[in-house]
């Protein structure tokens, strides 16, 4: 990040953050008897986080002697086991457990249960239920306070349960595949970055987060060197979050901060209700594969805490990020068995869309407005790959 004062009378700063992740994982399969399988495994991950910063003078030059380096780290160790058994061709049972040992957040046991039914040769019903655990990332915990963003060392990990049910059906001699899924999530302490009344983004724990939804998909083909895949997802989400009525930062230690809020349930931030994806793939007899992809994302709501008439009174203001469509095109040509030439264009029509909102100040007028950060525009990639 780099901040320079355009009026030439204030200093700025420059900072950069490095995340390094090292890990190792091992798995072992055992078949103790017919139609049974047991999986054992373990993994270890080490997270090395470092932030470096330096002050800038009014011209943007680095100020010698102001270099600052901050380091932090954490590690996780997991062991897991899973048992599968199919007593007959119509039924399969699965049960597993993972033990998570986190250097900062302690131990957590995560069970998972699943049943798979095959009532007909081309019909499958899958049911699963498991526990959810997600620890804050190093960026969530340690991100430095630069006046615009800061981490939160007081975060708690996400915990909860998830349930999924999926029906799969194959028709017309494997030419048509249909899937219908239902999912439910119930999460406590969900981690979400959001701004305070000063516009500073920081991760917070929500009290609760629930999501119910369904997904319908189909894959048709191949017919005449073509396949068509369509997926629609509906998600109904609810978050229980703070609605601040007062954010008084005080003057510590003489005057301590005074933050007042009520808990409210509302549609979850950043989450679209409707999503659609379509893929059309065509391959020629001379090794050329063409893929056309279209995506649709419906509108998303965002909530900002803003000053209500005068400091320190605050209110919650709802903003909407509009829905959007994008279209991608990918061409792949195989050459001489081992070479693959690929040309890919993303967002071909250069559709404008927002990813999240923030406040911006006009340098000429001093007026502050809330605007969206733009998503990626049109981009083209050329890739040459050698396979052996």
Coordinates of C-alpha atoms in Angstrom, one line a residue:
X1 CA 0.0 0.0 0.0
X2 CA 1.2 3.5 -0.7
X3 CA -0.3 6.9 0.4
X4 CA 1.0 10.2 -0.9
X5 CA -0.5 13.6 -0.1
X6 CA -1.3 15.5 -3.4
X7 CA -1.0 18.9 -1.7
X8 CA 2.6 18.3 -0.9
X9 CA 2.5 19.1 2.8
X10 CA 1.8 15.7 4.5
X11 CA 3.9 12.5 4.7
X12 CA 2.6 9.1 3.7
X13 CA 3.7 5.5 4.1
X14 CA 4.3 2.3 2.1
X15 CA 3.7 -1.2 3.4
X16 CA 3.7 -4.8 2.1
X17 CA 2.6 -8.0 3.7
X18 CA 4.0 -11.5 3.0
X19 CA 2.3 -14.8 3.9
X20 CA 4.2 -18.0 3.7
X21 CA 2.5 -21.4 4.2
X22 CA 4.5 -24.6 4.6
X23 CA 2.9 -28.0 5.1
X24 CA 3.0 -31.7 4.8
X25 CA 0.3 -34.3 4.6
X26 CA 0.2 -38.1 4.6
X27 CA -2.7 -40.6 4.0
X28 CA -3.1 -44.4 4.2
X29 CA -5.9 -46.6 2.9
X30 CA -6.7 -50.0 4.5
X31 CA -9.2 -52.5 3.3
X32 CA -9.8 -54.8 6.3
X33 CA -12.4 -56.9 4.6
X34 CA -14.6 -57.0 1.5
X35 CA -16.7 -53.8 0.8
X36 CA -15.0 -51.9 3.6
X37 CA -12.3 -49.3 3.6
X38 CA -10.6 -47.2 6.3
X39 CA -8.6 -44.0 5.7
X40 CA -6.0 -42.6 8.1
X41 CA -4.2 -39.4 7.7
X42 CA -2.4 -36.4 9.3
X43 CA -1.3 -33.0 8.2
X44 CA 0.7 -30.1 9.5
X45 CA 0.7 -26.4 8.3
X46 CA 3.0 -23.6 9.4
X47 CA 1.9 -20.0 8.7
X48 CA 4.7 -17.4 8.6
X49 CA 3.4 -13.8 8.5
X50 CA 5.5 -10.6 8.0
X51 CA 4.6 -6.9 7.5
X52 CA 7.1 -4.3 6.4
X53 CA 6.5 -0.6 6.3
X54 CA 8.4 2.6 5.7
X55 CA 7.4 6.3 5.9
X56 CA 7.3 8.6 2.9
X57 CA 8.0 12.3 2.7
X58 CA 5.7 14.7 0.9
X59 CA 7.3 13.9 -2.5
X60 CA 6.8 10.1 -2.0
X61 CA 10.4 9.3 -1.3
X62 CA 11.2 6.8 1.5
X63 CA 12.4 8.3 4.8
X64 CA 15.6 6.6 6.0
X65 CA 15.4 5.1 9.5
X66 CA 11.6 4.7 9.6
X67 CA 11.6 1.0 8.4
X68 CA 9.5 -1.2 10.6
X69 CA 9.1 -5.0 10.4
X70 CA 6.5 -7.0 12.3
X71 CA 6.4 -10.8 12.4
X72 CA 3.9 -13.3 13.6
X73 CA 3.1 -16.9 13.1
X74 CA 0.9 -19.9 13.9
X75 CA 0.6 -23.5 13.1
X76 CA -2.1 -26.2 12.9
X77 CA -1.9 -30.0 13.2
X78 CA -4.6 -32.4 12.2
X79 CA -5.2 -36.1 12.4
X80 CA -8.2 -37.8 10.8
X81 CA -9.8 -41.1 10.2
X82 CA -12.7 -42.2 8.0
X83 CA -14.5 -45.6 7.7
X84 CA -16.6 -46.7 4.7
X85 CA -18.8 -49.8 4.4
X86 CA -21.1 -51.0 1.7
X87 CA -23.1 -54.0 2.9
X88 CA -25.0 -54.2 -0.4
X89 CA -25.2 -52.5 -3.8
X90 CA -28.1 -50.3 -2.6
X91 CA -26.5 -48.7 0.5
X92 CA -23.2 -47.3 1.7
X93 CA -22.3 -45.7 5.1
X94 CA -19.5 -43.4 5.9
X95 CA -18.3 -41.9 9.2
X96 CA -15.2 -39.9 10.0
X97 CA -13.6 -37.6 12.5
X98 CA -10.8 -35.0 12.4
X99 CA -8.9 -33.7 15.4
X100 CA -7.6 -30.2 14.9
X101 CA -4.8 -28.8 17.1
X102 CA -4.4 -25.1 16.6
X103 CA -1.5 -23.2 18.2
X104 CA -3.7 -20.2 19.0
X105 CA -7.3 -21.6 19.3
X106 CA -6.7 -25.0 20.9
X107 CA -8.3 -28.4 20.1
X108 CA -11.4 -29.2 18.1
X109 CA -13.0 -32.5 17.1
X110 CA -14.9 -32.4 13.8
X111 CA -17.2 -35.4 13.1
X112 CA -18.7 -36.2 9.7
X113 CA -21.5 -38.7 8.8
X114 CA -22.8 -39.7 5.4
X115 CA -25.2 -42.1 3.8
X116 CA -25.3 -43.0 0.1
X117 CA -28.4 -44.8 -1.3
X118 CA -28.6 -46.5 -4.8
X119 CA -32.2 -47.4 -5.2
X120 CA -31.9 -47.7 -9.0
X121 CA -28.9 -48.3 -11.2
X122 CA -28.7 -44.7 -12.4
X123 CA -30.0 -43.0 -9.3
X124 CA -28.0 -41.9 -6.3
X125 CA -29.1 -40.1 -3.0
X126 CA -26.3 -38.7 -0.8
X127 CA -26.9 -37.4 2.7
X128 CA -24.2 -35.8 4.9
X129 CA -23.9 -34.0 8.2
X130 CA -20.8 -32.6 9.8
X131 CA -19.2 -30.0 12.1
X132 CA -17.6 -26.8 10.9
X133 CA -14.5 -25.1 12.2
X134 CA -12.6 -22.3 10.6
X135 CA -9.8 -20.4 12.4
X136 CA -9.0 -16.7 11.7
X137 CA -6.2 -16.3 9.1
X138 CA -2.9 -14.4 10.0
X139 CA -4.2 -11.4 8.0
X140 CA -7.4 -11.4 10.1
X141 CA -5.4 -11.4 13.3
X142 CA -2.3 -9.4 12.6
X143 CA -3.0 -6.9 9.8
X144 CA -1.4 -3.6 10.9
X145 CA -3.5 -0.5 11.6
X146 CA -2.8 1.9 8.6
X147 CA -5.8 4.1 9.2
X148 CA -7.8 2.3 6.6
X149 CA -7.7 -1.4 7.7
X150 CA -6.6 -3.3 10.8
X151 CA -6.6 -6.8 12.1
X152 CA -8.4 -8.1 15.2
X153 CA -6.4 -10.2 17.6
X154 CA -9.6 -10.8 19.7
X155 CA -11.3 -12.9 17.0
X156 CA -12.7 -16.3 17.8
X157 CA -12.8 -19.2 15.3
X158 CA -16.0 -20.0 13.4
X159 CA -17.9 -23.1 14.6
X160 CA -21.1 -24.7 13.5
X161 CA -22.8 -27.6 11.6
X162 CA -23.6 -28.2 8.0
X163 CA -26.1 -30.6 6.3
X164 CA -26.3 -31.6 2.7
X165 CA -28.7 -33.7 0.6
X166 CA -28.0 -34.5 -3.1
X167 CA -30.0 -36.5 -5.6
X168 CA -28.2 -37.5 -8.9
X169 CA -29.9 -39.0 -11.9
X170 CA -28.4 -40.3 -15.2
X171 CA -30.7 -40.5 -18.3
X172 CA -30.6 -41.5 -22.0
X173 CA -27.6 -43.8 -21.9
X174 CA -25.4 -41.4 -19.8
X175 CA -26.1 -38.5 -22.2
X176 CA -28.0 -36.5 -19.6
X177 CA -26.9 -36.0 -16.0
X178 CA -29.2 -34.2 -13.5
X179 CA -28.4 -33.2 -9.9
X180 CA -30.5 -31.5 -7.2
X181 CA -29.0 -30.5 -3.9
X182 CA -30.2 -28.9 -0.7
X183 CA -27.8 -27.4 1.9
X184 CA -28.1 -25.9 5.3
X185 CA -25.4 -24.1 7.3
X186 CA -25.6 -22.9 10.9
X187 CA -22.5 -21.1 12.0
X188 CA -21.5 -19.2 15.2
X189 CA -18.9 -16.4 15.2
X190 CA -18.7 -16.1 11.5
X191 CA -15.7 -13.9 10.5
X192 CA -16.6 -10.9 8.3
X193 CA -14.6 -7.8 7.4
X194 CA -16.7 -4.6 7.7
X195 CA -16.1 -0.9 8.3
X196 CA -16.7 1.2 11.4
X197 CA -18.1 4.7 11.5
X198 CA -14.6 6.1 10.5
X199 CA -14.5 3.8 7.5
X200 CA -11.8 1.6 8.9
X201 CA -12.2 -2.1 7.8
X202 CA -11.6 -4.7 10.4
X203 CA -12.7 -8.4 10.8
X204 CA -15.5 -9.0 13.4
X205 CA -17.3 -12.1 14.7
X206 CA -21.0 -12.2 13.9
X207 CA -23.2 -13.7 16.6
X208 CA -24.8 -16.1 14.1
X209 CA -25.0 -17.0 10.4
X210 CA -27.5 -19.3 8.7
X211 CA -27.8 -20.3 5.1
X212 CA -30.4 -22.5 3.4
X213 CA -30.4 -23.1 -0.3
X214 CA -30.6 -25.4 -3.3
X215 CA -28.7 -26.1 -6.4
X216 CA -30.0 -27.5 -9.7
X217 CA -27.6 -28.7 -12.4
X218 CA -27.5 -30.6 -15.6
X219 CA -24.9 -31.8 -18.1
X220 CA -26.1 -32.7 -21.5
X221 CA -23.9 -34.6 -24.0
X222 CA -21.7 -35.3 -25.7
X223 CA -23.8 -34.7 -28.8
X224 CA -22.1 -33.8 -32.1
X225 CA -18.8 -33.0 -30.3
X226 CA -20.6 -30.7 -27.9
X227 CA -21.6 -30.7 -24.2
X228 CA -23.7 -28.2 -22.3
X229 CA -23.6 -27.7 -18.5
X230 CA -26.0 -25.5 -16.6
X231 CA -26.1 -24.7 -12.9
X232 CA -28.4 -22.5 -10.8
X233 CA -28.0 -21.8 -7.1
X234 CA -30.4 -20.2 -4.7
X235 CA -29.2 -19.1 -1.3
X236 CA -31.2 -17.7 1.5
X237 CA -28.9 -16.3 4.2
X238 CA -29.3 -14.6 7.5
X239 CA -26.7 -13.0 9.7
X240 CA -27.0 -11.8 13.3
X241 CA -24.8 -8.7 13.6
X242 CA -24.3 -5.5 15.5
X243 CA -26.3 -2.4 14.6
X244 CA -24.3 0.4 16.3
X245 CA -26.1 3.4 17.7
X246 CA -23.0 5.0 19.2
X247 CA -19.3 4.8 18.4
X248 CA -17.4 7.1 20.7
X249 CA -13.6 6.5 20.5
X250 CA -13.0 8.6 23.6
X251 CA -9.5 9.7 24.6
X252 CA -7.8 6.8 26.4
X253 CA -6.9 6.5 29.1
X254 CA -8.7 9.6 30.4
X255 CA -11.9 8.9 28.5
X256 CA -12.4 5.3 27.5
X257 CA -14.2 4.3 24.2
X258 CA -18.0 3.9 24.4
X259 CA -19.5 1.7 21.7
X260 CA -23.3 0.9 21.9
X261 CA -25.2 -1.5 19.7
X262 CA -28.1 -3.9 19.5
X263 CA -28.1 -7.3 17.8
X264 CA -30.2 -7.5 14.7
X265 CA -31.0 -10.3 12.2
X266 CA -30.9 -9.4 8.6
X267 CA -30.0 -10.7 5.1
X268 CA -26.3 -11.7 5.1
X269 CA -23.9 -9.2 3.6
X270 CA -22.1 -9.8 0.3
X271 CA -24.2 -13.0 -0.5
X272 CA -26.2 -13.1 -3.7
X273 CA -29.6 -14.9 -3.6
X274 CA -29.3 -16.1 -7.2
X275 CA -26.3 -17.4 -9.2
X276 CA -26.2 -19.1 -12.6
X277 CA -23.4 -20.6 -14.6
X278 CA -23.5 -22.1 -18.1
X279 CA -20.8 -23.9 -20.1
X280 CA -20.9 -24.8 -23.8
X281 CA -17.9 -26.9 -24.9
X282 CA -17.2 -27.9 -28.5
X283 CA -14.2 -29.9 -29.7
X284 CA -13.1 -30.3 -33.3
X285 CA -11.6 -33.3 -35.1
X286 CA -8.2 -31.5 -35.4
X287 CA -7.7 -30.9 -31.6
X288 CA -9.3 -27.5 -31.1
X289 CA -11.5 -27.2 -28.0
X290 CA -13.8 -24.1 -27.6
X291 CA -15.4 -23.3 -24.2
X292 CA -18.0 -20.5 -23.8
X293 CA -18.9 -19.6 -20.2
X294 CA -21.6 -17.2 -19.0
X295 CA -22.2 -16.3 -15.3
X296 CA -24.9 -14.3 -13.5
X297 CA -24.7 -13.0 -10.0
X298 CA -27.7 -11.2 -8.4
X299 CA -27.6 -8.1 -6.3
X300 CA -25.8 -8.2 -2.9
X301 CA -26.5 -6.1 0.2
X302 CA -23.9 -4.3 2.3
X303 CA -24.2 -2.6 5.6
X304 CA -22.2 0.4 6.7
X305 CA -22.1 2.2 10.1
X306 CA -22.3 5.9 9.5
X307 CA -22.6 9.1 11.6
X308 CA -26.2 9.9 12.5
X309 CA -26.5 13.7 12.4
X310 CA -23.5 14.3 14.7
X311 CA -20.6 12.3 16.3
X312 CA -20.7 10.0 18.2
X313 CA -24.3 8.9 17.2
X314 CA -24.3 6.3 14.4
X315 CA -26.8 4.4 12.3
X316 CA -26.7 1.5 9.8
X317 CA -27.1 2.4 6.2
X318 CA -27.9 -0.3 3.6
X319 CA -26.3 -0.3 0.2
X320 CA -26.8 -2.5 -2.8
X321 CA -24.3 -3.9 -5.3
X322 CA -26.1 -4.4 -8.6
X323 CA -26.5 -7.8 -10.3
X324 CA -24.3 -8.5 -13.4
X325 CA -23.5 -10.9 -16.2
X326 CA -20.1 -11.9 -17.6
X327 CA -19.0 -14.0 -20.6
X328 CA -15.7 -15.8 -21.1
X329 CA -14.2 -17.6 -24.1
X330 CA -11.4 -20.2 -24.1
X331 CA -9.7 -21.8 -27.1
X332 CA -7.3 -24.7 -26.7
X333 CA -5.3 -26.3 -29.5
X334 CA -3.3 -29.5 -29.0
X335 CA -0.1 -29.7 -31.1
X336 CA 2.1 -32.7 -31.6
X337 CA 0.6 -34.7 -28.7
X338 CA 2.6 -33.0 -26.0
X339 CA 2.0 -29.2 -26.6
X340 CA -1.1 -27.3 -25.6
X341 CA -1.7 -23.7 -26.8
X342 CA -4.4 -21.8 -24.9
X343 CA -6.0 -18.4 -25.5
X344 CA -8.5 -17.2 -22.9
X345 CA -10.6 -14.1 -22.7
X346 CA -12.4 -13.2 -19.5
X347 CA -15.3 -10.7 -19.2
X348 CA -15.3 -10.3 -23.0
X349 CA -17.8 -7.5 -23.0
X350 CA -15.9 -5.6 -20.3
X351 CA -19.0 -5.6 -18.0
X352 CA -18.7 -3.2 -15.1
X353 CA -19.6 -4.6 -11.6
X354 CA -18.7 -3.9 -8.0
X355 CA -17.1 -6.3 -5.6
X356 CA -17.5 -4.3 -2.3
X357 CA -18.0 -0.7 -1.2
X358 CA -15.8 1.9 0.4
X359 CA -15.8 5.6 1.0
X360 CA -13.8 7.9 -1.4
X361 CA -13.0 11.6 -1.1
X362 CA -12.8 13.9 -4.1
X363 CA -9.4 15.7 -3.9
X364 CA -10.9 18.8 -5.6
X365 CA -14.2 19.3 -3.7
X366 CA -13.5 17.4 -0.5
X367 CA -16.8 15.6 -0.9
X368 CA -16.9 12.0 0.4
X369 CA -19.1 9.4 -1.3
X370 CA -19.6 5.6 -1.0
X371 CA -18.6 3.8 -4.2
X372 CA -18.0 0.2 -5.3
X373 CA -14.5 -1.3 -6.0
X374 CA -14.7 -2.4 -9.6
X375 CA -14.3 -6.1 -10.5
X376 CA -11.9 -7.3 -13.1
X377 CA -12.5 -5.9 -16.6
X378 CA -11.7 -7.5 -19.9
X379 CA -8.5 -9.6 -19.8
X380 CA -6.8 -11.9 -22.3
X381 CA -4.3 -14.7 -21.4
X382 CA -2.0 -16.7 -23.7
X383 CA -0.5 -19.9 -22.4
X384 CA 1.8 -22.5 -23.8
X385 CA 2.0 -25.9 -21.9
X386 CA 4.2 -28.9 -22.5
X387 CA 2.8 -32.2 -21.1
X388 CA 4.8 -35.3 -20.6

